[in-house]
mmCIF file of C-alpha atoms in Angstrom:
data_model
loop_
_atom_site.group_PDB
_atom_site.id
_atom_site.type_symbol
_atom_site.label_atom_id
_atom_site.label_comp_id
_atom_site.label_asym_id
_atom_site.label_seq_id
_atom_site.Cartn_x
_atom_site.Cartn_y
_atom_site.Cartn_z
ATOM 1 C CA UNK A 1 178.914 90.534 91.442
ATOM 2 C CA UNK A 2 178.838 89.546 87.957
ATOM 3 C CA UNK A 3 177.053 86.119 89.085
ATOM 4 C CA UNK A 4 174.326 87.449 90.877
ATOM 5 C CA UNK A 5 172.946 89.398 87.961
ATOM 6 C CA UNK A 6 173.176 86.819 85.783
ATOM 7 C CA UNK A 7 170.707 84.774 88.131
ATOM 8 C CA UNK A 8 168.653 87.389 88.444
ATOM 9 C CA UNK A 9 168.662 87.991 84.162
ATOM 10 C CA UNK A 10 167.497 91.626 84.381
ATOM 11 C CA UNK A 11 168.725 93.801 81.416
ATOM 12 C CA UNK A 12 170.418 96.480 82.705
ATOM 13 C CA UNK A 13 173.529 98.217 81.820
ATOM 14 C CA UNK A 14 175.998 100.158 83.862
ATOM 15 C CA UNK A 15 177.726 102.877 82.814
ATOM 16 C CA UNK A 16 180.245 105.216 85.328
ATOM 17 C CA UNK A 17 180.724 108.613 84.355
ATOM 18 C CA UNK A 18 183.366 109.590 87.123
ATOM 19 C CA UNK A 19 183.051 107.618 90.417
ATOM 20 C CA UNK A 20 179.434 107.567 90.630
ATOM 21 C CA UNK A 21 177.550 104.455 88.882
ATOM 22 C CA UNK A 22 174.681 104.855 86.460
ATOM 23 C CA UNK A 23 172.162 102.224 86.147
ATOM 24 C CA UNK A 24 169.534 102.821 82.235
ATOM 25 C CA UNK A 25 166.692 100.150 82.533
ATOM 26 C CA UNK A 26 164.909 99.317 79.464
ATOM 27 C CA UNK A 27 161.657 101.167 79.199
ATOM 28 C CA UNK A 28 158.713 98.868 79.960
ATOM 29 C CA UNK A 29 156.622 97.051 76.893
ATOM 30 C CA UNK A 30 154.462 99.969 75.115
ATOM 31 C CA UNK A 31 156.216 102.875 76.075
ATOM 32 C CA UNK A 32 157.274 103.844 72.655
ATOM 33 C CA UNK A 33 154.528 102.778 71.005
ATOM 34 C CA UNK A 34 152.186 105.404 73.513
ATOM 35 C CA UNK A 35 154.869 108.155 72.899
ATOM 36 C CA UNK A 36 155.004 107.722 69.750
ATOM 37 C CA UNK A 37 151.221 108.039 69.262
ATOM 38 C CA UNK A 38 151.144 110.641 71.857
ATOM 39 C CA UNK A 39 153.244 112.765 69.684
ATOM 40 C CA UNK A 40 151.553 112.249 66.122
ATOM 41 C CA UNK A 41 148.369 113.451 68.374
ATOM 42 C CA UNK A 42 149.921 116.374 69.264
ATOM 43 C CA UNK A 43 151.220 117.416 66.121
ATOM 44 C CA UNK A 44 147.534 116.730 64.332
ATOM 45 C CA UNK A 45 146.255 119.199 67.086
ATOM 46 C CA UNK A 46 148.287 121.782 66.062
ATOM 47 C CA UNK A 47 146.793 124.917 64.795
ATOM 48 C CA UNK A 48 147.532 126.383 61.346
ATOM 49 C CA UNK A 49 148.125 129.765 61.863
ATOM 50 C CA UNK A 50 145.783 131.961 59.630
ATOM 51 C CA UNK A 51 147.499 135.240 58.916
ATOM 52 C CA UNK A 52 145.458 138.315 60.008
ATOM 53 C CA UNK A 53 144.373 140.642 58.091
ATOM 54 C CA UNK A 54 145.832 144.038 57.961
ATOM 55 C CA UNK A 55 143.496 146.831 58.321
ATOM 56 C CA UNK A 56 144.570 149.908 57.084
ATOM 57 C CA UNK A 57 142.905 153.767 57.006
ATOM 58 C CA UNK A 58 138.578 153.522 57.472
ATOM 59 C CA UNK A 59 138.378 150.320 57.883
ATOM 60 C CA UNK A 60 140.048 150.692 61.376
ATOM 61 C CA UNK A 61 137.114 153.013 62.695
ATOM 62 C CA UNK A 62 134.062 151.018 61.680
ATOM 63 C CA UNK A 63 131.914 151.845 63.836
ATOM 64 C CA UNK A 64 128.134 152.239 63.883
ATOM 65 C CA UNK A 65 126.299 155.514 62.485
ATOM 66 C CA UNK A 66 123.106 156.110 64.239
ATOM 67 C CA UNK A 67 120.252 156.662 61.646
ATOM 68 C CA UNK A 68 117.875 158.959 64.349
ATOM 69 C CA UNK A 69 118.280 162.814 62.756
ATOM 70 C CA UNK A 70 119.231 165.272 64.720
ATOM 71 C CA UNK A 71 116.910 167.478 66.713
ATOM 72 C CA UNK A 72 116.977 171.390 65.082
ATOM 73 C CA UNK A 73 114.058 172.132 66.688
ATOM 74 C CA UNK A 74 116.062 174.174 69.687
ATOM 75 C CA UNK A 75 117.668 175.951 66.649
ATOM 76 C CA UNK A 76 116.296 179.568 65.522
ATOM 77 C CA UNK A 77 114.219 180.383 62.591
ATOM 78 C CA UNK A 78 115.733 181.663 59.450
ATOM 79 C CA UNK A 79 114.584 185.525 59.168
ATOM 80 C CA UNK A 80 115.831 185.387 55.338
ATOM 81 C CA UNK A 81 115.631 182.951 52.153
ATOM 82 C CA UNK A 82 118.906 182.575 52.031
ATOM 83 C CA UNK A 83 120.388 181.181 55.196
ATOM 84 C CA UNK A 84 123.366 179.031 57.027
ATOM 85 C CA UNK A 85 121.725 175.602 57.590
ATOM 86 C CA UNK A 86 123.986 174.150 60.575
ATOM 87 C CA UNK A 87 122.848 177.380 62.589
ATOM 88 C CA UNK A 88 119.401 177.410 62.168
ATOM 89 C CA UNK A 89 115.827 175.300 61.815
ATOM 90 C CA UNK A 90 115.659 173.631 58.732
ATOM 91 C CA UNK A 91 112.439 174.580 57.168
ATOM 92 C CA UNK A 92 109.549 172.119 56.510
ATOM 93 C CA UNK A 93 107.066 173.075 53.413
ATOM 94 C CA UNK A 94 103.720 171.725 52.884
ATOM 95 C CA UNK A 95 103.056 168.416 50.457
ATOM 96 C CA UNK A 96 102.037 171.151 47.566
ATOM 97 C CA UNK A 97 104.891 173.148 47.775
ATOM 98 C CA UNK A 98 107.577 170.139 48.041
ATOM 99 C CA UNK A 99 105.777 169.014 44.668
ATOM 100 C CA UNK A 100 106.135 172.163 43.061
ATOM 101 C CA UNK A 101 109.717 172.264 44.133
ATOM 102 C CA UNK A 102 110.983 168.773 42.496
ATOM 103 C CA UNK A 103 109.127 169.655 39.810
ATOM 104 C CA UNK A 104 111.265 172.564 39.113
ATOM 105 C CA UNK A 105 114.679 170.677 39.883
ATOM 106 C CA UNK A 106 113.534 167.985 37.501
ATOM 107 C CA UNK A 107 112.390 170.445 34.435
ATOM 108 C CA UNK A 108 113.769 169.532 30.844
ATOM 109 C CA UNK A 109 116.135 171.988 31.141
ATOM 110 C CA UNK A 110 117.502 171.477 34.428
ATOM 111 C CA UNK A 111 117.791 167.599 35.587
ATOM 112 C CA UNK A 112 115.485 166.328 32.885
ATOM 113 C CA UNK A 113 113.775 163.784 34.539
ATOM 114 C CA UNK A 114 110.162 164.881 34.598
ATOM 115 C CA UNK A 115 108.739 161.529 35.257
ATOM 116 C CA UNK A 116 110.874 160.790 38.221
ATOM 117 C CA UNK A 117 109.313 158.639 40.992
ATOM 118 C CA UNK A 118 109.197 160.966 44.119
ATOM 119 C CA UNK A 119 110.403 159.228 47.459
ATOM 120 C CA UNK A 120 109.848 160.281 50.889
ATOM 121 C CA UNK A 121 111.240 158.911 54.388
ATOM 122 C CA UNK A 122 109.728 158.791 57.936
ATOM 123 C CA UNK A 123 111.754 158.668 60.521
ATOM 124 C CA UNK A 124 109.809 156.692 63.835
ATOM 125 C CA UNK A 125 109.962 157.293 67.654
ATOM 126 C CA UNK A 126 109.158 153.331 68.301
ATOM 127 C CA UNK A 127 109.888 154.158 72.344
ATOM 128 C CA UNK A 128 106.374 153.184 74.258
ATOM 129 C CA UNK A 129 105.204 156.228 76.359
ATOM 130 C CA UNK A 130 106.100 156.456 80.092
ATOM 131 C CA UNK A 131 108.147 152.832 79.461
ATOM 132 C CA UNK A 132 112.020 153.262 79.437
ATOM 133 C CA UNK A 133 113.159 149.593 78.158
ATOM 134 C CA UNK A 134 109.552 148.813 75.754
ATOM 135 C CA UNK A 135 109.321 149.451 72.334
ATOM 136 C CA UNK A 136 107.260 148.794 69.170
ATOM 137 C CA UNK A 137 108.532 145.892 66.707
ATOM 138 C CA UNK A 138 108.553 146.676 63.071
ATOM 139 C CA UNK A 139 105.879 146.286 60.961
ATOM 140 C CA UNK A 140 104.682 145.573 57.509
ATOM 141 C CA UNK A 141 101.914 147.322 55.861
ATOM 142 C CA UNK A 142 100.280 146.760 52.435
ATOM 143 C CA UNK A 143 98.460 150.074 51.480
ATOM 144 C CA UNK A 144 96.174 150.959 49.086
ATOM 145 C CA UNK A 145 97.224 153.850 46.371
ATOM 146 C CA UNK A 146 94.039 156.121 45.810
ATOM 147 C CA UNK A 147 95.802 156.849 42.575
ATOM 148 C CA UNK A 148 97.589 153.755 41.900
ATOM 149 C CA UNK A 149 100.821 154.204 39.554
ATOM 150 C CA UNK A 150 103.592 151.286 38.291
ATOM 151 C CA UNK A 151 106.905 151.727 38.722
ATOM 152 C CA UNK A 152 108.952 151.546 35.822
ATOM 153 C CA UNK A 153 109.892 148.050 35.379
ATOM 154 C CA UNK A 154 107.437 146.596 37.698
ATOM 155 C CA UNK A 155 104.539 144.771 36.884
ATOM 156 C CA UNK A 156 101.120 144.502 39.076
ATOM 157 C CA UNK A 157 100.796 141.430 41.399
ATOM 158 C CA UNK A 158 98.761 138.496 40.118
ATOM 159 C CA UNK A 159 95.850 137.233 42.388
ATOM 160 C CA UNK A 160 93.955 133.892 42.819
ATOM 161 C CA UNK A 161 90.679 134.282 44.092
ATOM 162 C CA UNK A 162 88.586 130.898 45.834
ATOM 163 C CA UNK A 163 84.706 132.300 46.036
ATOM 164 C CA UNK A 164 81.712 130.710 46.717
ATOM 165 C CA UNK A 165 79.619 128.555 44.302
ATOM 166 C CA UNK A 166 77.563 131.935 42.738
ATOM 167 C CA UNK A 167 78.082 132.699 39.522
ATOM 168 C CA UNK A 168 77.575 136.476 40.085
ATOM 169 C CA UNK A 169 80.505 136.355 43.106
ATOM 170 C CA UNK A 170 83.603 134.657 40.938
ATOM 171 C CA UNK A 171 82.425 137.463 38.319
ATOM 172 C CA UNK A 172 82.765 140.189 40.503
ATOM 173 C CA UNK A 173 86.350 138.982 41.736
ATOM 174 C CA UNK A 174 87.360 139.059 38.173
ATOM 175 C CA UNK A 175 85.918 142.231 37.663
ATOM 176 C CA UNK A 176 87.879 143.886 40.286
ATOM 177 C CA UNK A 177 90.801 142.335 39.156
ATOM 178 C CA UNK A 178 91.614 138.702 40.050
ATOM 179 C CA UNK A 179 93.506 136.900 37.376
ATOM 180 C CA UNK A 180 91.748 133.814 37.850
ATOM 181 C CA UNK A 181 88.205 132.915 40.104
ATOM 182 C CA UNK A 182 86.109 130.179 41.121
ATOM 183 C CA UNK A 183 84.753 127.950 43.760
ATOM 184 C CA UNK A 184 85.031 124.077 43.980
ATOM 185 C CA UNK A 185 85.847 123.528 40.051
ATOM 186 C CA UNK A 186 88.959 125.575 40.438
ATOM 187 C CA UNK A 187 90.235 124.107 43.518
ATOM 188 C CA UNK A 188 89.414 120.569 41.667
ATOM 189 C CA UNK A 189 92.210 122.352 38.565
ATOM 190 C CA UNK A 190 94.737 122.877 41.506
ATOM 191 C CA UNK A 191 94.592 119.111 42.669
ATOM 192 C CA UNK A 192 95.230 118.010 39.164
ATOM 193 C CA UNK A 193 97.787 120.546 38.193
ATOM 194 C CA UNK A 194 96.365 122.624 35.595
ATOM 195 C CA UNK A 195 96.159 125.896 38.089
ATOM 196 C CA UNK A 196 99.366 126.045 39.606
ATOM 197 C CA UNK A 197 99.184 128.396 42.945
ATOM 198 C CA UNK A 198 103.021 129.299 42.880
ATOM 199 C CA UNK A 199 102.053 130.860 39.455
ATOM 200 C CA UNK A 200 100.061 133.673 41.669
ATOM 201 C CA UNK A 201 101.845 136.327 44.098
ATOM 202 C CA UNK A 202 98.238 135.980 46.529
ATOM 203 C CA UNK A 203 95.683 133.670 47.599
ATOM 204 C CA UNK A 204 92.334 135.155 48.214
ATOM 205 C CA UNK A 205 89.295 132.997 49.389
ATOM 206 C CA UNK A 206 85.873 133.517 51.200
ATOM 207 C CA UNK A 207 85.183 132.541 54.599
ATOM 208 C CA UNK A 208 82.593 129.961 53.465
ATOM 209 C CA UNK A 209 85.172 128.076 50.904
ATOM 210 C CA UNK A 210 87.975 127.920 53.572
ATOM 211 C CA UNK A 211 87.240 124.420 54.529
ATOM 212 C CA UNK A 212 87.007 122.933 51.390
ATOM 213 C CA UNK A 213 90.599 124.688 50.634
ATOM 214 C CA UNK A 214 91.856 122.029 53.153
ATOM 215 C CA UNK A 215 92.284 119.292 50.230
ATOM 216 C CA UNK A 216 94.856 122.056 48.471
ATOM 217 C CA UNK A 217 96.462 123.000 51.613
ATOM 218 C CA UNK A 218 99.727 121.420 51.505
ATOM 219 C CA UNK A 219 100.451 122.420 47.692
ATOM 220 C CA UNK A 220 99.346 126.500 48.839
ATOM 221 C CA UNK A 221 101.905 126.256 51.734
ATOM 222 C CA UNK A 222 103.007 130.305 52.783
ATOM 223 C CA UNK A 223 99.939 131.040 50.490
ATOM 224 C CA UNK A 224 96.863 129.682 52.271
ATOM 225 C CA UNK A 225 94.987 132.244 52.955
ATOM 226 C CA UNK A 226 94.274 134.039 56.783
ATOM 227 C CA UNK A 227 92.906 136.484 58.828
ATOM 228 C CA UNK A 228 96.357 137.821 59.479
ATOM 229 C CA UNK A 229 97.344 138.131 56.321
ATOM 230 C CA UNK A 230 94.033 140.236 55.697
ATOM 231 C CA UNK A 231 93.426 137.138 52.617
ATOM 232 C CA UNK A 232 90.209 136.009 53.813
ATOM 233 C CA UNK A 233 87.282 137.704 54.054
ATOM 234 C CA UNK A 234 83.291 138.497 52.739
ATOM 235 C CA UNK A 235 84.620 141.543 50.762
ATOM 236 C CA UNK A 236 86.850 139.967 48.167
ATOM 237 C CA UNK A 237 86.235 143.034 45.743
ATOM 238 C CA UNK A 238 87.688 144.998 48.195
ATOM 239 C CA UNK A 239 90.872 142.879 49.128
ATOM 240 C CA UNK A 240 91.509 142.131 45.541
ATOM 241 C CA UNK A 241 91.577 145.911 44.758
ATOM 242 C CA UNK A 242 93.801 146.608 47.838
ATOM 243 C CA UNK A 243 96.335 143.708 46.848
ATOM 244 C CA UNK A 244 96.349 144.699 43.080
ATOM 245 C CA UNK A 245 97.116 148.333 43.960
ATOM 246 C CA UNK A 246 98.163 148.137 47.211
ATOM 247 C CA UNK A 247 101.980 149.567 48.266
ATOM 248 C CA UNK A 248 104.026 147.234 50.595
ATOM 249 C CA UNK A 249 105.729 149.239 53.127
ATOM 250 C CA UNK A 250 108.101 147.583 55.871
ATOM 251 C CA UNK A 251 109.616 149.614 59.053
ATOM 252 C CA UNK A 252 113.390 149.281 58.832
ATOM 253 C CA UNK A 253 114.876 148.668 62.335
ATOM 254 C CA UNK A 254 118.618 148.312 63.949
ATOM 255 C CA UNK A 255 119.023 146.303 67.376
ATOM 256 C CA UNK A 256 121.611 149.344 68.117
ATOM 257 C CA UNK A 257 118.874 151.091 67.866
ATOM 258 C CA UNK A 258 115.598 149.488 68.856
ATOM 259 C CA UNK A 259 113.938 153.189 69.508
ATOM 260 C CA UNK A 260 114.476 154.103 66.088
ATOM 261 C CA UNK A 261 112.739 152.801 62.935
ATOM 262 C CA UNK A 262 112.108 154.513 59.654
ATOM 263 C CA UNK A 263 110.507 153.428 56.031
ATOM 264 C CA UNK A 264 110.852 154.435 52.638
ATOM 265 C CA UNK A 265 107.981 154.376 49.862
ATOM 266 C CA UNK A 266 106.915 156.321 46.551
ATOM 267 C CA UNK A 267 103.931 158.251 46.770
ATOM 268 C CA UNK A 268 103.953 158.270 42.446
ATOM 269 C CA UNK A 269 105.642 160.066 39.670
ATOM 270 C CA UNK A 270 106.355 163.766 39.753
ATOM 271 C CA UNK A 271 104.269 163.986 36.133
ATOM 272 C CA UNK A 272 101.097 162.937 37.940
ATOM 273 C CA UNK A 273 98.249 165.511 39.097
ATOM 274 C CA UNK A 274 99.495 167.074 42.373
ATOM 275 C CA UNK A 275 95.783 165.845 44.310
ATOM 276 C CA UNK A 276 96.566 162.103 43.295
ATOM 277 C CA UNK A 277 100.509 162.792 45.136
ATOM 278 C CA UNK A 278 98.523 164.479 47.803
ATOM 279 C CA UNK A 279 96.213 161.515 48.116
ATOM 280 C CA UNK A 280 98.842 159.044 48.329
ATOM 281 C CA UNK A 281 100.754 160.615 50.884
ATOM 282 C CA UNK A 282 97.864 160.866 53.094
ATOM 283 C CA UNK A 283 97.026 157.359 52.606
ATOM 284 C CA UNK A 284 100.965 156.674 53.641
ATOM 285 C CA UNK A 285 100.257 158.981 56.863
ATOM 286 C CA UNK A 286 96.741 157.288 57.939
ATOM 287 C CA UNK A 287 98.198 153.637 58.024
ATOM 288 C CA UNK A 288 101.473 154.988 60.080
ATOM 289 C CA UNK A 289 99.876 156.493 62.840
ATOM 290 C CA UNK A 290 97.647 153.433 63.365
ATOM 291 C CA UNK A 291 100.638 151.777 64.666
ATOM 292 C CA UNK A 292 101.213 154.559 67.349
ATOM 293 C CA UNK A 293 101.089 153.225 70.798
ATOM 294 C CA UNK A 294 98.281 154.899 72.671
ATOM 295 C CA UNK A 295 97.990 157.477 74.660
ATOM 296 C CA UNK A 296 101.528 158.879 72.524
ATOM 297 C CA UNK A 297 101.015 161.860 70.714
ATOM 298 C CA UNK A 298 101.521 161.976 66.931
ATOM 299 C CA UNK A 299 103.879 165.061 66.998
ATOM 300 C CA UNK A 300 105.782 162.576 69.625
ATOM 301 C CA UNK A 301 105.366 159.552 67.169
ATOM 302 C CA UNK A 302 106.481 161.073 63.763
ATOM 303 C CA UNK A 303 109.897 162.590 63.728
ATOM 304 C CA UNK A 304 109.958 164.183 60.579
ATOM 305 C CA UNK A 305 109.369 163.255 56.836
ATOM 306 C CA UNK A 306 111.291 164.667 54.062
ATOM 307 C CA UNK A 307 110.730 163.985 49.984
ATOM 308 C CA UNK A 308 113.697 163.572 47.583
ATOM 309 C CA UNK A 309 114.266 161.305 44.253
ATOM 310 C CA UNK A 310 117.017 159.259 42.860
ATOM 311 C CA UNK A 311 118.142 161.718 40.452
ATOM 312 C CA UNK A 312 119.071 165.022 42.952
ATOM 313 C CA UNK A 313 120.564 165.166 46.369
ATOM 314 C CA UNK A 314 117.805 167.698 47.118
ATOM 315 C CA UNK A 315 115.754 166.503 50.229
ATOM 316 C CA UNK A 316 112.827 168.874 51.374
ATOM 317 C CA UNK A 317 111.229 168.527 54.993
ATOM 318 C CA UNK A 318 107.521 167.847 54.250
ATOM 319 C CA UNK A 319 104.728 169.322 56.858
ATOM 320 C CA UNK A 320 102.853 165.658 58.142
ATOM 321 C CA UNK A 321 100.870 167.715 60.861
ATOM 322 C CA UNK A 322 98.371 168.779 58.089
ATOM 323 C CA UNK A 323 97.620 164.818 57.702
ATOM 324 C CA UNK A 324 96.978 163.690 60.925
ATOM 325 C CA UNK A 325 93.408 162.269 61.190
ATOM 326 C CA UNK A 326 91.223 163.956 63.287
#
């Protein structure tokens, strides 16, 4: 027995654990190596446990709060000044009266804060009419002030203004309130440097300059003036006015909610004459309900609008109805 294996030289050993013979074969060329790699693999591939954090009391309920108000309207009128609010219509006052109102909370000897800028909020329906799944996307709006007013700690927007070669043209963009004007000189000062365009919040130019503004194009960038952006045009007095006291306003919009929008904006300080508030307001209320889809109606469109400031928790319903173009 013992000469056949060595004829055969195999390496082999045998081992007997009771009566029954056990043959352990070397392992083939590689093996260990391939385990051995196999195993660092393995062990680079495992994860490091990150430990979860604990979430304890509010945090466990985050959940979304819908920003639609509720509907009062099936509620009853108060029959006295002094009323329970949850049980009955909340009352809406006219633009005049909600004036008159802050003005009171904010006397010297109440809040003292008779300058305070007075805020108002619209709440939107953006749902198209007679179309379940459709509706509007937010919007942006710059809009003219009839009484314009600075916010404390604001400053007005600067504007460049490209006009044709007439003398009498770059001086009436200055006059209505361009920081800086002129035709081919000044777009000559912009390829060399000395007018720098990011210096300037907007770009204004006429229709008949536009291609000469090509040159200047790729230093402009988000600036070049368009159609769009309502930047171009014959009537630069006009658009400069509008940008220098213009208001932006941008509809504020969740994807929970995509028939909901609202927007926030000041209308001016409380000090001001109550006809230039007035004014403002209805200048607010014109550019809003040019977004409304047609054939919607307004009372449909609006939801409701109600004035407060920064310095109360006061918020009084405001009467739109009275502003609706007619």
């Amino acid at each position: 027995m013992l000469s056949l294996l060595s004829l055969f030289k195999t390496n082999r050993a045998v081992t007997s654990v009771g009566n029954v013979a056990i043959r352990e074969y070397a392992a083939r060329k590689g093996t260990r190596e391939r385990k051995l790699k196999l195993k660092k693999k393995r062990k680079q591939e495992t994860k490091v446990e990150v430990p979860v954090k604990k979430i304890y009391g509010r945090e466990f309920n985050l959940v979304y709060v819908k920003q639609r108000p509720f509907d009062d309207s099936h509620y009853k009128e108060p029959i006295d000044d002094v009323f329970f609010h949850p049980r009955f219509r909340s009352q809406e006052y006219s633009f005049v009266d909600v004036v008159k109102f802050h003005r009171e909370i904010h006397h010297e000897t109440v809040y003292n804060q008779p300058k305070a800028p007075l805020m108002f909020r619209v709440d939107i329906d953006m749902k198209y009419p007679n179309r379940v799944t459709k509706c509007l996307d937010p919007w942006k709006s710059l809009i003219e002030m009839k009484a314009p007013f600075l916010l404390e700690g604001t400053t007005k927007p600067t504007v460049l203004a490209f006009c044709r070669e007439n003398a009498e043209d770059i001086l009436s963009a200055e006059q209505a309130g361009a920081d800086k004007a002129g035709g081919s000189d000044l777009i000559k000062l912009v390829q060399a440097g000395e007018v720098r365009t990011s210096d300037f919040d907007y770009i204004v130019a006429h229709p008949l300059i536009v291609t000469d503004l090509a040159a200047i194009r790729g230093l402009m960038k988000k600036q070049f003036p368009t159609v769009r952006s309502r930047t171009i045009g014959t009537n630069l007095e006009e658009i400069i006015t509008t940008l220098k006291n213009g208001i932006k306003v941008r509809v504020e919009h969740s994807s929970q909610e995509p028939d909901f929008g609202y927007f926030t904006a000041c209308v001016g300080m409380l000090h001001m004459e109550t006809g230039a508030l007035e004014g403002n307001f209805q200048a607010y209320m014109q550019d809003t309900l040019k977004h409304r889809p047609t054939g919607k109606d307004p009372n449909d469109f609006l939801l409701q609008c109600h004035a407060y400031t920064e310095f109360s928790f006061e918020k009084l319903k405001i009467n739109w109805r009275d502003y609706i173009p007619k």
